[in-house]
Amino acid sequence: MKPVELRGHDRQITVCKYNYDGDLCFSGGADKRVTLYDAFTYEKLGEYRTWASVKSLEIDIDSKYLFVGNYNGMLELFEVQTGKLLGRLERDWKIKFVEIPVGNKELIVVYEDMIEKVSDIAIFDLKSIINEITQSGTKTNLKFQDAKIIKEFSLPEQVSRMSYGYLNKYFIGTTQNGKIQKLNLDGKVEIEEQAHPTECKGFSFAVDYSLVATCGSDGVSVYDPQTLKQIKKFKTQVPMNTVTISPLVADRQNPRFHLLMAGGIPAREAAMSKKGGFEIHLCNIMYEKELGTISGSFSPINSIVFSPDGRGFMCGAEEGVSKIIKFDQKYFDQFK
């Protein structure tokens, strides 16, 4: 496998993401920009200048709109094709996570109060919030209290991510104290498990919602989303910042129960250690076995995501470099 390095950022990359079709890939960083690439030719197609450091981003199913969540609480809406900023939704709580769930009808935004350290989950109708932000324009930001919210609930802890589960019938969330939670549609916690001793850094559903994986300072845990029963545990010597489950886990003809996890010791501690642990780990979920590692990064990897076809992945690191790696035929012949 030959990685293709994409140098579109000056500072650390915080998030990488493919669009629904897998022909476009995005990377967001602390340098106040989102960079867009062609997933097949690796050509840089453009960039979107943001208000502040990027924490989370999301693209709608038609790849028409790009939502960017910033650390200072600004939700920005861009037009993907032109790069035009359509408007902003403003709130004095920082944004932790942004997602358009299955169905492309809603928008989930996870907020955190910077003083009280409590979380607020706001769910908007996708078409309505796009219209409201667009109508407010770029000169006057749409205030959070003026936006139409179809559902909102608060939690007395710092939530790092909140997503719908199977058929949008419940929520699965992770917290900064290492817990994974299953919540009903009213935001009440039904099941709670301690996934990691400290913050849950990453979170990934299988494409069919049969599995959910979290990562933290002790490695990666894989759960049944319905019961939150721990199925597998991959322990590591260094913290894991990100995890992604292969979409081929649901392939009927040739399923691959694989996940990728990556991380490394914090950059500020790397100089004091002989080994940083910056490798990408390829693991078989069914056999709870590591199949191999992919090296080449010189700093902690903050985000990794499989391409929608499962034939490669994209990752972004603290050094400001993102990479696209395509699996060669050996992967499909030897790694089952």
mmCIF file of C-alpha atoms in Angstrom:
data_model
loop_
_atom_site.group_PDB
_atom_site.id
_atom_site.type_symbol
_atom_site.label_atom_id
_atom_site.label_comp_id
_atom_site.label_asym_id
_atom_site.label_seq_id
_atom_site.Cartn_x
_atom_site.Cartn_y
_atom_site.Cartn_z
ATOM 1 C CA MET A 1 0.000 0.000 0.000
ATOM 2 C CA LYS A 2 1.265 3.443 -0.886
ATOM 3 C CA PRO A 3 -0.085 6.339 1.166
ATOM 4 C CA VAL A 4 -0.793 9.635 -0.573
ATOM 5 C CA GLU A 5 0.069 12.622 1.620
ATOM 6 C CA LEU A 6 -2.229 15.638 1.425
ATOM 7 C CA ARG A 7 -0.737 18.824 2.834
ATOM 8 C CA GLY A 8 -3.676 21.153 3.135
ATOM 9 C CA HIS A 9 -3.219 22.430 6.692
ATOM 10 C CA ASP A 10 -0.707 24.429 8.717
ATOM 11 C CA ARG A 11 -1.725 23.054 12.118
ATOM 12 C CA GLN A 12 -3.141 19.832 13.529
ATOM 13 C CA ILE A 13 -6.002 18.077 11.775
ATOM 14 C CA THR A 14 -8.982 17.445 14.022
ATOM 15 C CA VAL A 15 -11.441 15.630 11.747
ATOM 16 C CA CYS A 16 -11.536 13.729 8.436
ATOM 17 C CA LYS A 17 -14.703 12.726 6.611
ATOM 18 C CA TYR A 18 -15.959 11.294 3.301
ATOM 19 C CA ASN A 19 -19.178 12.356 1.655
ATOM 20 C CA TYR A 20 -21.989 9.820 1.195
ATOM 21 C CA ASP A 21 -20.865 8.734 -2.291
ATOM 22 C CA GLY A 22 -17.200 8.485 -1.338
ATOM 23 C CA ASP A 23 -15.905 10.646 -4.187
ATOM 24 C CA LEU A 24 -15.068 13.645 -1.997
ATOM 25 C CA CYS A 25 -13.131 13.813 1.249
ATOM 26 C CA PHE A 26 -12.815 16.644 3.736
ATOM 27 C CA SER A 27 -10.319 17.478 6.477
ATOM 28 C CA GLY A 28 -10.789 20.125 9.157
ATOM 29 C CA GLY A 29 -8.061 21.576 11.328
ATOM 30 C CA ALA A 30 -7.012 24.024 13.987
ATOM 31 C CA ASP A 31 -5.874 26.465 11.284
ATOM 32 C CA LYS A 32 -9.481 27.611 10.754
ATOM 33 C CA ARG A 33 -10.077 25.830 7.477
ATOM 34 C CA VAL A 34 -11.705 22.788 5.914
ATOM 35 C CA THR A 35 -9.919 21.368 2.871
ATOM 36 C CA LEU A 36 -11.718 19.455 0.107
ATOM 37 C CA TYR A 37 -10.059 16.743 -2.022
ATOM 38 C CA ASP A 38 -11.045 14.449 -4.857
ATOM 39 C CA ALA A 39 -10.982 10.983 -3.264
ATOM 40 C CA PHE A 40 -9.792 9.288 -6.473
ATOM 41 C CA THR A 41 -7.314 11.722 -8.038
ATOM 42 C CA TYR A 42 -6.245 13.249 -4.667
ATOM 43 C CA GLU A 43 -6.491 16.707 -6.212
ATOM 44 C CA LYS A 44 -7.179 19.585 -3.849
ATOM 45 C CA LEU A 45 -10.483 21.054 -5.014
ATOM 46 C CA GLY A 46 -10.716 23.969 -2.619
ATOM 47 C CA GLU A 47 -10.970 25.077 0.976
ATOM 48 C CA TYR A 48 -13.502 26.690 3.288
ATOM 49 C CA ARG A 49 -12.293 29.393 5.678
ATOM 50 C CA THR A 50 -13.964 29.045 9.062
ATOM 51 C CA TRP A 51 -14.546 31.367 11.999
ATOM 52 C CA ALA A 52 -12.407 29.355 14.429
ATOM 53 C CA SER A 53 -10.666 26.001 14.848
ATOM 54 C CA VAL A 54 -12.746 23.159 13.438
ATOM 55 C CA LYS A 55 -14.090 20.626 15.928
ATOM 56 C CA SER A 56 -16.596 18.714 13.773
ATOM 57 C CA LEU A 57 -18.011 18.760 10.252
ATOM 58 C CA GLU A 58 -20.823 17.099 8.327
ATOM 59 C CA ILE A 59 -21.984 16.903 4.705
ATOM 60 C CA ASP A 60 -25.552 16.254 3.601
ATOM 61 C CA ILE A 61 -26.384 13.194 1.491
ATOM 62 C CA ASP A 62 -26.403 15.185 -1.774
ATOM 63 C CA SER A 63 -23.021 16.821 -1.037
ATOM 64 C CA LYS A 64 -24.658 20.218 -1.455
ATOM 65 C CA TYR A 65 -24.168 21.641 2.037
ATOM 66 C CA LEU A 66 -21.293 21.528 4.516
ATOM 67 C CA PHE A 67 -21.824 22.168 8.232
ATOM 68 C CA VAL A 68 -18.794 23.115 10.332
ATOM 69 C CA GLY A 69 -18.855 23.212 14.135
ATOM 70 C CA ASN A 70 -16.259 25.391 15.851
ATOM 71 C CA TYR A 71 -14.814 25.499 19.336
ATOM 72 C CA ASN A 72 -16.319 28.941 19.965
ATOM 73 C CA GLY A 73 -19.893 27.780 19.389
ATOM 74 C CA MET A 74 -20.330 28.916 15.794
ATOM 75 C CA LEU A 75 -22.112 26.530 13.410
ATOM 76 C CA GLU A 76 -21.241 27.564 9.858
ATOM 77 C CA LEU A 77 -23.046 26.562 6.674
ATOM 78 C CA PHE A 78 -21.177 26.422 3.356
ATOM 79 C CA GLU A 79 -22.195 25.539 -0.172
ATOM 80 C CA VAL A 80 -19.938 22.627 -1.131
ATOM 81 C CA GLN A 81 -19.647 23.300 -4.863
ATOM 82 C CA THR A 82 -18.886 27.015 -4.702
ATOM 83 C CA GLY A 83 -17.291 27.278 -1.251
ATOM 84 C CA LYS A 84 -19.641 30.143 -0.439
ATOM 85 C CA LEU A 85 -20.430 30.830 3.213
ATOM 86 C CA LEU A 86 -24.225 30.934 3.487
ATOM 87 C CA GLY A 87 -24.500 31.939 7.140
ATOM 88 C CA ARG A 88 -23.841 31.090 10.775
ATOM 89 C CA LEU A 89 -25.763 29.869 13.816
ATOM 90 C CA GLU A 90 -24.310 31.488 16.928
ATOM 91 C CA ARG A 91 -24.307 30.325 20.536
ATOM 92 C CA ASP A 92 -21.982 30.983 23.481
ATOM 93 C CA TRP A 93 -21.571 27.234 24.136
ATOM 94 C CA LYS A 94 -18.808 25.374 22.335
ATOM 95 C CA ILE A 95 -19.717 22.742 19.744
ATOM 96 C CA LYS A 96 -18.450 19.205 20.369
ATOM 97 C CA PHE A 97 -20.098 17.280 17.530
ATOM 98 C CA VAL A 98 -22.274 17.761 14.434
ATOM 99 C CA GLU A 99 -24.098 15.002 12.535
ATOM 100 C CA ILE A 100 -26.831 14.470 9.956
ATOM 101 C CA PRO A 101 -28.371 11.085 10.888
ATOM 102 C CA VAL A 102 -29.736 8.438 8.539
ATOM 103 C CA GLY A 103 -32.645 9.828 6.549
ATOM 104 C CA ASN A 104 -31.044 13.219 5.859
ATOM 105 C CA LYS A 105 -33.920 14.989 7.631
ATOM 106 C CA GLU A 106 -32.379 16.188 10.897
ATOM 107 C CA LEU A 107 -29.224 17.819 12.230
ATOM 108 C CA ILE A 108 -27.787 16.897 15.632
ATOM 109 C CA VAL A 109 -25.513 19.389 17.396
ATOM 110 C CA VAL A 110 -23.822 18.602 20.724
ATOM 111 C CA TYR A 111 -23.067 21.734 22.759
ATOM 112 C CA GLU A 112 -21.083 22.131 25.975
ATOM 113 C CA ASP A 113 -21.259 24.992 28.456
ATOM 114 C CA MET A 114 -17.692 26.226 28.898
ATOM 115 C CA ILE A 115 -18.307 27.251 32.527
ATOM 116 C CA GLU A 116 -20.760 24.748 34.009
ATOM 117 C CA LYS A 117 -19.341 21.756 32.058
ATOM 118 C CA VAL A 118 -22.794 20.423 31.179
ATOM 119 C CA SER A 119 -24.025 19.388 27.741
ATOM 120 C CA ASP A 120 -27.004 20.294 25.606
ATOM 121 C CA ILE A 121 -28.131 18.260 22.595
ATOM 122 C CA ALA A 122 -30.114 20.207 20.013
ATOM 123 C CA ILE A 123 -31.876 18.552 17.062
ATOM 124 C CA PHE A 124 -32.973 20.692 14.131
ATOM 125 C CA ASP A 125 -35.056 19.958 11.070
ATOM 126 C CA LEU A 126 -32.415 19.946 8.333
ATOM 127 C CA LYS A 127 -34.345 21.889 5.685
ATOM 128 C CA SER A 128 -35.576 24.446 8.206
ATOM 129 C CA ILE A 129 -32.180 25.209 9.724
ATOM 130 C CA ILE A 130 -30.616 25.530 6.256
ATOM 131 C CA ASN A 131 -33.324 28.033 5.269
ATOM 132 C CA GLU A 132 -33.031 29.973 8.529
ATOM 133 C CA ILE A 133 -29.244 30.262 8.370
ATOM 134 C CA THR A 134 -29.323 31.174 4.671
ATOM 135 C CA GLN A 135 -31.961 33.864 5.195
ATOM 136 C CA SER A 136 -29.990 35.452 8.043
ATOM 137 C CA GLY A 137 -26.998 35.803 5.693
ATOM 138 C CA THR A 138 -23.366 36.398 6.579
ATOM 139 C CA LYS A 139 -23.689 39.913 7.979
ATOM 140 C CA THR A 140 -26.039 38.972 10.817
ATOM 141 C CA ASN A 141 -25.583 35.628 12.576
ATOM 142 C CA LEU A 142 -28.691 33.617 13.429
ATOM 143 C CA LYS A 143 -28.984 33.428 17.220
ATOM 144 C CA PHE A 144 -29.524 30.009 18.765
ATOM 145 C CA GLN A 145 -32.591 31.162 20.702
ATOM 146 C CA ASP A 146 -34.193 32.350 17.448
ATOM 147 C CA ALA A 147 -33.743 29.035 15.615
ATOM 148 C CA LYS A 148 -36.503 26.431 15.448
ATOM 149 C CA ILE A 149 -35.527 23.330 17.434
ATOM 150 C CA ILE A 150 -37.585 20.149 17.115
ATOM 151 C CA LYS A 151 -35.988 18.460 20.134
ATOM 152 C CA GLU A 152 -33.591 19.505 22.895
ATOM 153 C CA PHE A 153 -32.362 17.900 26.106
ATOM 154 C CA SER A 154 -29.548 18.506 28.572
ATOM 155 C CA LEU A 155 -27.209 16.148 30.406
ATOM 156 C CA PRO A 156 -25.300 16.949 33.632
ATOM 157 C CA GLU A 157 -21.944 15.852 32.190
ATOM 158 C CA GLN A 158 -19.565 16.555 29.344
ATOM 159 C CA VAL A 159 -20.768 14.632 26.293
ATOM 160 C CA SER A 160 -18.207 14.098 23.544
ATOM 161 C CA ARG A 161 -20.615 12.670 20.964
ATOM 162 C CA MET A 162 -24.293 11.784 20.574
ATOM 163 C CA SER A 163 -25.714 9.829 17.618
ATOM 164 C CA TYR A 164 -28.917 8.041 16.730
ATOM 165 C CA GLY A 165 -28.860 4.256 16.892
ATOM 166 C CA TYR A 166 -30.643 1.752 14.654
ATOM 167 C CA LEU A 167 -33.568 3.309 12.732
ATOM 168 C CA ASN A 168 -33.192 6.485 14.835
ATOM 169 C CA LYS A 169 -35.058 4.760 17.703
ATOM 170 C CA TYR A 170 -32.573 5.667 20.451
ATOM 171 C CA PHE A 171 -29.351 7.566 21.095
ATOM 172 C CA ILE A 172 -25.849 6.333 21.806
ATOM 173 C CA GLY A 173 -23.521 8.820 23.475
ATOM 174 C CA THR A 174 -20.038 8.956 24.962
ATOM 175 C CA THR A 175 -18.731 11.208 27.711
ATOM 176 C CA GLN A 176 -15.471 12.770 28.821
ATOM 177 C CA ASN A 177 -15.371 10.584 31.926
ATOM 178 C CA GLY A 178 -15.197 7.439 29.784
ATOM 179 C CA LYS A 179 -18.819 6.289 29.756
ATOM 180 C CA ILE A 180 -20.936 5.003 26.897
ATOM 181 C CA GLN A 181 -24.675 5.549 27.269
ATOM 182 C CA LYS A 182 -27.880 4.440 25.623
ATOM 183 C CA LEU A 183 -30.635 7.045 25.848
ATOM 184 C CA ASN A 184 -34.269 7.042 24.816
ATOM 185 C CA LEU A 185 -35.666 9.681 22.460
ATOM 186 C CA ASP A 186 -36.462 11.941 25.430
ATOM 187 C CA GLY A 187 -32.804 12.019 26.446
ATOM 188 C CA LYS A 188 -33.151 9.758 29.501
ATOM 189 C CA VAL A 189 -30.232 7.402 30.154
ATOM 190 C CA GLU A 190 -31.416 3.774 29.994
ATOM 191 C CA ILE A 191 -28.085 1.907 30.053
ATOM 192 C CA GLU A 192 -24.649 3.146 31.039
ATOM 193 C CA GLU A 193 -21.281 1.400 30.968
ATOM 194 C CA GLN A 194 -17.746 2.483 31.823
ATOM 195 C CA ALA A 195 -15.946 2.064 28.491
ATOM 196 C CA HIS A 196 -12.609 3.681 29.375
ATOM 197 C CA PRO A 197 -10.911 5.069 32.505
ATOM 198 C CA THR A 198 -10.767 8.560 30.975
ATOM 199 C CA GLU A 199 -12.412 10.380 28.051
ATOM 200 C CA CYS A 200 -13.936 8.455 25.149
ATOM 201 C CA LYS A 201 -11.941 9.981 22.314
ATOM 202 C CA GLY A 202 -13.525 8.256 19.325
ATOM 203 C CA PHE A 203 -16.745 6.538 18.342
ATOM 204 C CA SER A 204 -17.827 4.484 15.326
ATOM 205 C CA PHE A 205 -20.941 2.554 14.334
ATOM 206 C CA ALA A 206 -20.943 -0.373 11.940
ATOM 207 C CA VAL A 207 -22.789 0.553 8.762
ATOM 208 C CA ASP A 208 -25.702 -1.734 9.762
ATOM 209 C CA TYR A 209 -25.637 -0.545 13.404
ATOM 210 C CA SER A 210 -24.847 -4.058 14.639
ATOM 211 C CA LEU A 211 -21.705 -2.872 16.454
ATOM 212 C CA VAL A 212 -20.394 0.287 18.041
ATOM 213 C CA ALA A 213 -16.739 0.901 18.926
ATOM 214 C CA THR A 214 -15.230 3.460 21.287
ATOM 215 C CA CYS A 215 -11.611 4.332 21.958
ATOM 216 C CA GLY A 216 -9.724 5.886 24.836
ATOM 217 C CA SER A 217 -6.548 5.796 26.880
ATOM 218 C CA ASP A 218 -6.629 1.998 27.307
ATOM 219 C CA GLY A 219 -7.491 0.990 23.719
ATOM 220 C CA VAL A 220 -10.724 0.149 21.906
ATOM 221 C CA SER A 221 -13.951 -1.429 23.178
ATOM 222 C CA VAL A 222 -16.624 -2.952 20.916
ATOM 223 C CA TYR A 223 -20.250 -3.115 22.104
ATOM 224 C CA ASP A 224 -23.671 -4.382 21.125
ATOM 225 C CA PRO A 225 -25.588 -1.082 20.709
ATOM 226 C CA GLN A 226 -28.875 -2.585 21.917
ATOM 227 C CA THR A 227 -27.610 -3.854 25.280
ATOM 228 C CA LEU A 228 -24.207 -2.120 25.603
ATOM 229 C CA LYS A 229 -22.720 -5.502 26.375
ATOM 230 C CA GLN A 230 -18.992 -5.423 25.694
ATOM 231 C CA ILE A 231 -18.182 -7.872 22.905
ATOM 232 C CA LYS A 232 -14.470 -7.335 22.365
ATOM 233 C CA LYS A 233 -11.617 -5.333 23.893
ATOM 234 C CA PHE A 234 -8.363 -4.317 22.196
ATOM 235 C CA LYS A 235 -5.879 -3.136 24.813
ATOM 236 C CA THR A 236 -3.009 -0.870 23.799
ATOM 237 C CA GLN A 237 0.046 0.631 25.467
ATOM 238 C CA VAL A 238 -0.685 4.146 24.203
ATOM 239 C CA PRO A 239 -3.935 6.151 24.024
ATOM 240 C CA MET A 240 -6.182 5.663 21.001
ATOM 241 C CA ASN A 241 -7.735 8.858 19.637
ATOM 242 C CA THR A 242 -9.856 7.497 16.809
ATOM 243 C CA VAL A 243 -11.519 4.306 15.579
ATOM 244 C CA THR A 244 -13.493 3.311 12.482
ATOM 245 C CA ILE A 245 -15.328 0.085 11.579
ATOM 246 C CA SER A 246 -15.110 -1.211 8.012
ATOM 247 C CA PRO A 247 -18.338 -0.851 5.986
ATOM 248 C CA LEU A 248 -17.576 -4.322 4.604
ATOM 249 C CA VAL A 249 -18.646 -5.773 7.959
ATOM 250 C CA ALA A 250 -22.144 -5.896 6.447
ATOM 251 C CA ASP A 251 -21.096 -7.255 3.050
ATOM 252 C CA ARG A 252 -23.175 -10.386 2.364
ATOM 253 C CA GLN A 253 -20.767 -12.121 -0.007
ATOM 254 C CA ASN A 254 -17.393 -11.377 1.565
ATOM 255 C CA PRO A 255 -17.728 -9.692 4.963
ATOM 256 C CA ARG A 256 -14.682 -8.312 6.742
ATOM 257 C CA PHE A 257 -15.048 -7.744 10.457
ATOM 258 C CA HIS A 258 -12.243 -5.222 10.571
ATOM 259 C CA LEU A 259 -11.607 -1.990 12.387
ATOM 260 C CA LEU A 260 -8.843 0.582 12.263
ATOM 261 C CA MET A 261 -7.645 2.382 15.368
ATOM 262 C CA ALA A 262 -4.955 5.010 15.791
ATOM 263 C CA GLY A 263 -3.617 7.533 18.251
ATOM 264 C CA GLY A 264 -0.339 7.855 20.097
ATOM 265 C CA ILE A 265 1.039 9.597 23.135
ATOM 266 C CA PRO A 266 0.315 13.347 23.228
ATOM 267 C CA ALA A 267 2.684 15.445 21.139
ATOM 268 C CA ARG A 268 3.930 17.333 24.208
ATOM 269 C CA GLU A 269 5.101 14.042 25.741
ATOM 270 C CA ALA A 270 6.590 12.515 22.581
ATOM 271 C CA ALA A 271 10.039 14.042 23.161
ATOM 272 C CA MET A 272 10.303 12.233 26.500
ATOM 273 C CA SER A 273 9.410 8.814 25.092
ATOM 274 C CA LYS A 274 11.325 6.390 22.904
ATOM 275 C CA LYS A 275 8.188 5.246 21.113
ATOM 276 C CA GLY A 276 5.205 7.388 20.272
ATOM 277 C CA GLY A 277 2.792 4.670 19.176
ATOM 278 C CA PHE A 278 1.762 6.584 16.053
ATOM 279 C CA GLU A 279 0.974 3.463 14.012
ATOM 280 C CA ILE A 280 -2.435 2.605 12.583
ATOM 281 C CA HIS A 281 -3.670 -0.778 13.843
ATOM 282 C CA LEU A 282 -5.767 -3.075 11.641
ATOM 283 C CA CYS A 283 -7.746 -5.528 13.778
ATOM 284 C CA ASN A 284 -10.196 -8.384 13.263
ATOM 285 C CA ILE A 285 -13.189 -7.829 15.532
ATOM 286 C CA MET A 286 -14.463 -11.414 15.437
ATOM 287 C CA TYR A 287 -11.159 -12.997 16.498
ATOM 288 C CA GLU A 288 -10.087 -10.065 18.701
ATOM 289 C CA LYS A 289 -6.768 -10.104 16.871
ATOM 290 C CA GLU A 290 -4.448 -7.482 15.427
ATOM 291 C CA LEU A 291 -3.763 -8.224 11.757
ATOM 292 C CA GLY A 292 -1.036 -5.651 11.227
ATOM 293 C CA THR A 293 0.108 -2.071 11.640
ATOM 294 C CA ILE A 294 0.644 0.785 9.197
ATOM 295 C CA SER A 295 3.421 3.191 10.118
ATOM 296 C CA GLY A 296 4.523 6.491 8.626
ATOM 297 C CA SER A 297 3.044 9.115 10.927
ATOM 298 C CA PHE A 298 5.333 11.314 13.017
ATOM 299 C CA SER A 299 2.713 12.565 15.461
ATOM 300 C CA PRO A 300 -0.539 11.417 17.092
ATOM 301 C CA ILE A 301 -3.320 10.564 14.641
ATOM 302 C CA ASN A 302 -6.488 12.443 15.555
ATOM 303 C CA SER A 303 -8.991 11.148 13.011
ATOM 304 C CA ILE A 304 -9.364 8.082 10.815
ATOM 305 C CA VAL A 305 -12.285 6.998 8.639
ATOM 306 C CA PHE A 306 -12.937 4.172 6.176
ATOM 307 C CA SER A 307 -14.051 5.116 2.677
ATOM 308 C CA PRO A 308 -17.717 4.176 2.055
ATOM 309 C CA ASP A 309 -16.690 1.281 -0.219
ATOM 310 C CA GLY A 310 -14.299 -0.143 2.395
ATOM 311 C CA ARG A 311 -11.392 -0.224 -0.046
ATOM 312 C CA GLY A 312 -9.290 2.386 1.720
ATOM 313 C CA PHE A 313 -9.259 5.039 4.402
ATOM 314 C CA MET A 314 -8.282 8.593 5.241
ATOM 315 C CA CYS A 315 -6.502 9.828 8.349
ATOM 316 C CA GLY A 316 -5.306 13.143 9.754
ATOM 317 C CA ALA A 317 -2.567 13.779 12.288
ATOM 318 C CA GLU A 318 -1.227 16.357 14.715
ATOM 319 C CA GLU A 319 1.510 17.283 12.231
ATOM 320 C CA GLY A 320 -1.086 18.768 9.868
ATOM 321 C CA VAL A 321 -0.776 16.046 7.225
ATOM 322 C CA SER A 322 -3.716 13.948 6.050
ATOM 323 C CA LYS A 323 -3.280 10.713 4.116
ATOM 324 C CA ILE A 324 -5.415 8.607 1.815
ATOM 325 C CA ILE A 325 -4.456 4.943 1.669
ATOM 326 C CA LYS A 326 -5.987 2.425 -0.743
ATOM 327 C CA PHE A 327 -5.803 -1.270 0.121
ATOM 328 C CA ASP A 328 -3.978 -3.397 -2.426
ATOM 329 C CA GLN A 329 -5.142 -6.829 -3.566
ATOM 330 C CA LYS A 330 -3.148 -8.519 -0.805
ATOM 331 C CA TYR A 331 -5.545 -7.094 1.761
ATOM 332 C CA PHE A 332 -8.542 -8.741 0.099
ATOM 333 C CA ASP A 333 -6.733 -12.035 -0.570
ATOM 334 C CA GLN A 334 -5.050 -12.628 2.795
ATOM 335 C CA PHE A 335 -6.863 -10.622 5.472
ATOM 336 C CA LYS A 336 -10.257 -12.153 6.091
#
